[in-house]
Amino acid sequence: MSNDGTILAQKIRKSFGPKTVLKDINLEIASGEICCIIGPSGSGKSTILRCINGLETVDSGVLKVNGEDFGYYETDTAYHALPPKKLAEQRTRVGMVFQSFNLFPNMTAQENIMSGPVLVKGQDKKQAGKRAHELLASVGLAGFGDYYPAQLSGGQQQRVAIARSLAMDPEIMLFDEPTSALDPEKVGEVLAVMKQLAKKGMTMVVVTHEMGFAREVADSLIFMDDGYVVERGDAREVLSNPQEARTQAFLEQVL
Ligand code: ADP
Ligand code: MG
């Protein structure tokens, strides 16, 4: 298996019924790049992430993840789905962290982290358990393995969710507003874990309203509005010197 970590989208379109929510989206994300996506509610940010990890399928365009046609491929005449097993394998290589944590409530932190490797990859329980232990420590939660999600704060749950994604050894991590549901004092601990991951060279696409994180950590920044990529470029450049009027107006509101 190649170890690629790139994302390429060309002219991605996606509609829900009559509503087109992604309109000719182009993206090119290099291995190890940290890309932040910003934009108003309803602009298509979650939908593009969901396409990149296979929770949604695109209607047309080219989507390559980790250097491979993702889930389907396009010829001059038609779309051809890759076998479901192939898509499932591709999906294990893209981790996703949601605003609402999405941990399994009936499993401990340790069991949550072990679930993917054991159930999806058929990994040995002892080995998966050892790795879960290490991952818990790496997100600052050594000793919390036996806690159930309800016994953890939002910030702790989100760090378990990150560890659970990492347990699958993805080449790419997607974050959909990972700190938006947290109390303000818990935001920093989650961003710290994400910064640590960024330093290790993980490819990361982060939908966020945390402009400080974008300025400090992101390589590239994308501003989306109404299903379009309105502006993209070097993160600090776009934040300090946006070229498009819509980007300027948005940044004035959030900065
Ligand atoms: P964002 O994350 O930027 O707020 P979304 O990608 O969630 O935006 O949504 C973009 C648009 O697509 C919105 O108008 C939303 O209502 C619509 N949408 C998203 N998912 C669905 C769906 N499953 N069915 C119908 N409409 C959807
Ligand atoms: Mg969203």
CSV table of C-alpha atoms and ligand atoms in Angstrom, one decimal:
chain,number,residue,atom,x,y,z
A,1,MET,CA,0.0,0.0,0.0
A,2,SER,CA,1.4,3.4,-0.9
A,3,ASN,CA,1.8,6.0,1.8
A,4,ASP,CA,0.6,9.0,-0.1
A,5,GLY,CA,-1.4,11.5,2.0
A,6,THR,CA,-2.5,13.7,-1.0
A,7,ILE,CA,-5.9,14.9,-2.0
A,8,LEU,CA,-6.9,16.0,-5.5
A,9,ALA,CA,-10.3,17.3,-6.4
A,10,GLN,CA,-11.1,18.5,-9.9
A,11,LYS,CA,-14.5,20.0,-10.8
A,12,ILE,CA,-16.3,18.2,-8.0
A,13,ARG,CA,-20.1,18.7,-8.1
A,14,LYS,CA,-22.6,17.4,-5.6
A,15,SER,CA,-26.3,18.0,-5.4
A,16,PHE,CA,-28.9,17.0,-2.9
A,17,GLY,CA,-32.1,16.8,-4.9
A,18,PRO,CA,-32.5,20.1,-6.8
A,19,LYS,CA,-29.9,21.9,-4.6
A,20,THR,CA,-26.3,22.0,-5.8
A,21,VAL,CA,-24.1,22.3,-2.8
A,22,LEU,CA,-20.7,21.8,-4.3
A,23,LYS,CA,-20.1,23.6,-7.6
A,24,ASP,CA,-16.9,22.8,-9.5
A,25,ILE,CA,-14.7,22.4,-6.4
A,26,ASN,CA,-11.0,22.2,-7.1
A,27,LEU,CA,-8.5,21.3,-4.4
A,28,GLU,CA,-5.0,20.1,-4.3
A,29,ILE,CA,-3.5,19.1,-1.0
A,30,ALA,CA,0.0,17.8,-0.6
A,31,SER,CA,1.3,15.2,1.7
A,32,GLY,CA,1.8,16.7,5.2
A,33,GLU,CA,-0.1,19.9,4.3
A,34,ILE,CA,-2.4,21.5,6.9
A,35,CYS,CA,-5.3,23.0,5.1
A,36,CYS,CA,-8.0,25.0,6.9
A,37,ILE,CA,-11.4,25.5,5.3
A,38,ILE,CA,-13.5,28.5,6.5
A,39,GLY,CA,-16.7,29.9,5.3
A,40,PRO,CA,-20.3,30.7,6.3
A,41,SER,CA,-22.8,28.0,7.4
A,42,GLY,CA,-24.3,26.1,4.5
A,43,SER,CA,-21.4,26.9,2.1
A,44,GLY,CA,-20.5,23.1,1.7
A,45,LYS,CA,-17.6,22.7,4.0
A,46,SER,CA,-18.9,19.5,5.7
A,47,THR,CA,-20.1,18.1,2.4
A,48,ILE,CA,-16.6,18.3,0.8
A,49,LEU,CA,-15.1,16.6,3.9
A,50,ARG,CA,-17.8,13.9,3.7
A,51,CYS,CA,-16.9,13.3,0.1
A,52,ILE,CA,-13.2,13.0,0.8
A,53,ASN,CA,-13.9,10.3,3.4
A,54,GLY,CA,-16.6,8.5,1.4
A,55,LEU,CA,-19.6,9.3,3.6
A,56,GLU,CA,-21.0,11.0,0.5
A,57,THR,CA,-20.3,10.3,-3.2
A,58,VAL,CA,-19.7,13.1,-5.6
A,59,ASP,CA,-22.0,13.5,-8.7
A,60,SER,CA,-19.1,14.3,-11.1
A,61,GLY,CA,-15.5,15.4,-11.3
A,62,VAL,CA,-12.3,13.7,-10.3
A,63,LEU,CA,-11.6,12.8,-6.7
A,64,LYS,CA,-8.2,11.2,-5.9
A,65,VAL,CA,-7.4,10.5,-2.3
A,66,ASN,CA,-4.0,9.0,-1.3
A,67,GLY,CA,-3.1,9.1,-5.0
A,68,GLU,CA,-6.0,6.7,-6.1
A,69,ASP,CA,-9.4,7.2,-7.6
A,70,PHE,CA,-11.6,7.3,-4.6
A,71,GLY,CA,-14.6,5.0,-4.7
A,72,TYR,CA,-15.2,5.5,-8.4
A,73,TYR,CA,-13.5,6.5,-11.5
A,74,GLU,CA,-14.6,8.5,-14.5
A,75,THR,CA,-14.2,7.8,-18.2
A,76,ASP,CA,-15.3,9.8,-21.1
A,77,THR,CA,-18.7,8.2,-21.0
A,78,ALA,CA,-19.5,7.1,-17.5
A,79,TYR,CA,-18.7,6.7,-13.8
A,80,HIS,CA,-17.6,3.3,-12.7
A,81,ALA,CA,-17.8,2.4,-9.0
A,82,LEU,CA,-14.8,0.6,-7.5
A,83,PRO,CA,-15.8,-2.5,-5.6
A,84,PRO,CA,-17.3,-1.8,-2.2
A,85,LYS,CA,-14.5,-3.6,-0.5
A,86,LYS,CA,-12.0,-1.3,-2.2
A,87,LEU,CA,-13.9,1.8,-1.0
A,88,ALA,CA,-14.0,0.4,2.5
A,89,GLU,CA,-10.2,-0.1,2.4
A,90,GLN,CA,-9.7,3.4,1.1
A,91,ARG,CA,-11.9,4.8,3.8
A,92,THR,CA,-9.8,3.3,6.6
A,93,ARG,CA,-7.0,5.5,5.4
A,94,VAL,CA,-8.9,8.7,6.0
A,95,GLY,CA,-9.8,9.6,9.6
A,96,MET,CA,-12.6,12.0,10.5
A,97,VAL,CA,-13.3,13.9,13.6
A,98,PHE,CA,-16.7,15.4,14.0
A,99,GLN,CA,-18.0,18.4,16.0
A,100,SER,CA,-20.2,16.1,18.1
A,101,PHE,CA,-17.4,13.6,19.0
A,102,ASN,CA,-19.5,10.5,18.0
A,103,LEU,CA,-17.9,8.1,20.4
A,104,PHE,CA,-19.7,4.8,21.1
A,105,PRO,CA,-21.5,5.6,24.4
A,106,ASN,CA,-21.5,2.0,25.6
A,107,MET,CA,-17.8,1.5,25.2
A,108,THR,CA,-15.0,2.8,27.4
A,109,ALA,CA,-12.4,5.2,26.0
A,110,GLN,CA,-10.0,2.2,25.5
A,111,GLU,CA,-12.7,0.1,23.8
A,112,ASN,CA,-13.6,3.0,21.5
A,113,ILE,CA,-10.0,3.3,20.4
A,114,MET,CA,-9.6,-0.4,19.9
A,115,SER,CA,-12.9,-0.9,18.0
A,116,GLY,CA,-11.6,0.0,14.5
A,117,PRO,CA,-8.4,-2.0,14.5
A,118,VAL,CA,-10.2,-5.0,16.0
A,119,LEU,CA,-13.5,-5.0,14.2
A,120,VAL,CA,-12.5,-3.5,10.9
A,121,LYS,CA,-8.9,-4.6,10.5
A,122,GLY,CA,-9.1,-7.9,12.5
A,123,GLN,CA,-6.2,-6.9,14.7
A,124,ASP,CA,-5.2,-8.9,17.7
A,125,LYS,CA,-6.9,-7.6,20.8
A,126,LYS,CA,-3.8,-7.5,22.9
A,127,GLN,CA,-1.9,-5.6,20.3
A,128,ALA,CA,-4.8,-3.2,19.7
A,129,GLY,CA,-5.1,-2.7,23.5
A,130,LYS,CA,-1.4,-1.8,23.8
A,131,ARG,CA,-1.7,0.7,20.9
A,132,ALA,CA,-4.8,2.2,22.5
A,133,HIS,CA,-2.9,2.7,25.7
A,134,GLU,CA,-0.1,4.6,23.8
A,135,LEU,CA,-2.6,6.7,21.9
A,136,LEU,CA,-4.4,7.7,25.1
A,137,ALA,CA,-1.1,8.8,26.5
A,138,SER,CA,-0.3,10.7,23.3
A,139,VAL,CA,-3.5,12.8,23.6
A,140,GLY,CA,-2.9,13.5,27.3
A,141,LEU,CA,-5.3,10.9,28.7
A,142,ALA,CA,-3.2,8.2,30.2
A,143,GLY,CA,-5.2,6.6,32.9
A,144,PHE,CA,-8.6,7.4,31.4
A,145,GLY,CA,-8.9,4.1,29.4
A,146,ASP,CA,-11.7,2.7,31.6
A,147,TYR,CA,-13.9,5.9,31.5
A,148,TYR,CA,-17.1,5.9,29.5
A,149,PRO,CA,-17.7,8.9,27.3
A,150,ALA,CA,-20.4,10.2,29.7
A,151,GLN,CA,-17.8,10.4,32.4
A,152,LEU,CA,-15.5,12.6,30.3
A,153,SER,CA,-15.6,16.3,29.5
A,154,GLY,CA,-16.2,17.4,25.9
A,155,GLY,CA,-12.5,18.2,25.5
A,156,GLN,CA,-11.6,14.7,26.8
A,157,GLN,CA,-14.1,13.0,24.6
A,158,GLN,CA,-12.9,14.8,21.5
A,159,ARG,CA,-9.3,13.8,22.3
A,160,VAL,CA,-10.5,10.2,22.6
A,161,ALA,CA,-12.2,10.6,19.2
A,162,ILE,CA,-8.9,11.8,17.7
A,163,ALA,CA,-7.1,8.8,19.2
A,164,ARG,CA,-9.7,6.5,17.9
A,165,SER,CA,-9.2,7.8,14.4
A,166,LEU,CA,-5.4,7.6,14.7
A,167,ALA,CA,-5.7,4.0,15.7
A,168,MET,CA,-6.5,3.1,12.1
A,169,ASP,CA,-3.1,4.6,11.0
A,170,PRO,CA,-4.7,7.0,8.4
A,171,GLU,CA,-2.6,9.0,6.1
A,172,ILE,CA,-5.1,11.9,6.1
A,173,MET,CA,-7.1,13.3,9.0
A,174,LEU,CA,-10.3,15.4,8.4
A,175,PHE,CA,-11.7,17.6,11.2
A,176,ASP,CA,-15.2,19.1,10.9
A,177,GLU,CA,-15.4,22.0,13.4
A,178,PRO,CA,-13.7,19.8,16.1
A,179,THR,CA,-13.9,22.5,18.8
A,180,SER,CA,-17.3,24.2,18.0
A,181,ALA,CA,-19.2,22.1,20.6
A,182,LEU,CA,-16.7,22.7,23.4
A,183,ASP,CA,-16.8,25.0,26.3
A,184,PRO,CA,-14.3,27.8,25.6
A,185,GLU,CA,-11.8,26.6,28.3
A,186,LYS,CA,-11.7,23.1,26.6
A,187,VAL,CA,-10.8,24.3,23.1
A,188,GLY,CA,-7.1,24.7,23.8
A,189,GLU,CA,-6.5,21.1,24.8
A,190,VAL,CA,-8.0,19.8,21.6
A,191,LEU,CA,-6.1,22.3,19.4
A,192,ALA,CA,-2.9,21.3,21.2
A,193,VAL,CA,-3.4,17.7,20.2
A,194,MET,CA,-4.1,18.8,16.6
A,195,LYS,CA,-1.0,21.0,16.6
A,196,GLN,CA,1.1,18.0,17.8
A,197,LEU,CA,-0.3,15.9,15.0
A,198,ALA,CA,0.4,18.6,12.4
A,199,LYS,CA,4.1,18.7,13.5
A,200,LYS,CA,4.3,14.9,12.9
A,201,GLY,CA,3.6,15.4,9.2
A,202,MET,CA,0.0,14.2,9.0
A,203,THR,CA,-2.0,15.6,6.1
A,204,MET,CA,-4.9,17.5,7.8
A,205,VAL,CA,-8.0,19.3,6.4
A,206,VAL,CA,-9.6,21.3,9.2
A,207,VAL,CA,-12.9,23.1,8.9
A,208,THR,CA,-12.7,25.6,11.7
A,209,HIS,CA,-13.7,29.0,13.1
A,210,GLU,CA,-10.5,29.1,15.1
A,211,MET,CA,-8.6,31.8,13.1
A,212,GLY,CA,-5.7,31.7,15.6
A,213,PHE,CA,-5.2,28.0,14.8
A,214,ALA,CA,-5.4,28.7,11.1
A,215,ARG,CA,-2.9,31.5,11.3
A,216,GLU,CA,-0.5,29.5,13.5
A,217,VAL,CA,-0.7,26.0,12.1
A,218,ALA,CA,-2.2,26.0,8.6
A,219,ASP,CA,-0.2,26.0,5.4
A,220,SER,CA,-3.1,26.7,3.2
A,221,LEU,CA,-6.5,28.3,3.6
A,222,ILE,CA,-9.6,27.9,1.6
A,223,PHE,CA,-12.6,30.2,1.8
A,224,MET,CA,-15.9,28.6,0.6
A,225,ASP,CA,-19.1,30.4,0.0
A,226,ASP,CA,-22.3,29.0,-1.6
A,227,GLY,CA,-20.7,25.8,-2.9
A,228,TYR,CA,-17.7,27.5,-4.4
A,229,VAL,CA,-14.0,27.8,-3.4
A,230,VAL,CA,-14.0,31.6,-3.6
A,231,GLU,CA,-10.3,32.0,-2.5
A,232,ARG,CA,-7.4,29.7,-1.6
A,233,GLY,CA,-3.8,30.4,-0.9
A,234,ASP,CA,-1.1,30.6,1.7
A,235,ALA,CA,-3.0,30.7,5.1
A,236,ARG,CA,-1.3,33.8,6.5
A,237,GLU,CA,-1.4,35.5,3.2
A,238,VAL,CA,-5.2,35.0,2.8
A,239,LEU,CA,-5.9,35.9,6.4
A,240,SER,CA,-3.9,39.2,6.3
A,241,ASN,CA,-4.5,40.1,2.7
A,242,PRO,CA,-7.7,38.5,1.3
A,243,GLN,CA,-8.2,39.3,-2.4
A,244,GLU,CA,-11.9,38.6,-2.8
A,245,ALA,CA,-14.6,40.9,-1.4
A,246,ARG,CA,-16.6,37.9,0.0
A,247,THR,CA,-13.5,36.7,1.9
A,248,GLN,CA,-12.9,40.2,3.2
A,249,ALA,CA,-16.5,40.5,4.4
A,250,PHE,CA,-16.4,37.1,6.1
A,251,LEU,CA,-13.1,37.7,7.8
A,252,GLU,CA,-14.3,41.1,9.1
A,253,GLN,CA,-17.1,39.3,10.8
A,254,VAL,CA,-15.0,36.5,12.5
A,255,LEU,CA,-11.7,38.2,13.2
B,1,ADP,P1,-21.4,23.8,6.0
B,1,ADP,O1,-20.7,22.6,6.6
B,1,ADP,O2,-20.5,24.7,5.2
B,1,ADP,O3,-22.3,24.5,7.0
B,1,ADP,P2,-22.9,21.7,4.5
B,1,ADP,O4,-21.9,21.0,3.7
B,1,ADP,O5,-23.3,21.0,5.8
B,1,ADP,O6,-22.4,23.2,4.8
B,1,ADP,O7,-24.2,22.0,3.7
B,1,ADP,C1,-24.2,22.6,2.5
B,1,ADP,C2,-25.7,22.7,2.0
B,1,ADP,O8,-26.1,21.4,1.7
B,1,ADP,C3,-26.7,23.2,3.0
B,1,ADP,O9,-27.6,24.0,2.4
B,1,ADP,C4,-27.3,22.0,3.6
B,1,ADP,O10,-28.6,22.2,4.0
B,1,ADP,C5,-27.3,21.0,2.4
B,1,ADP,N1,-27.2,19.6,2.8
B,1,ADP,C6,-26.1,19.0,3.4
B,1,ADP,N2,-26.3,17.7,3.6
B,1,ADP,C7,-27.5,17.5,3.0
B,1,ADP,C8,-28.3,16.3,2.9
B,1,ADP,N3,-27.9,15.1,3.3
B,1,ADP,N4,-29.5,16.4,2.2
B,1,ADP,C9,-29.9,17.6,1.8
B,1,ADP,N5,-29.3,18.8,1.9
B,1,ADP,C10,-28.1,18.7,2.5
B,2,MG,MG,-20.6,22.0,8.5
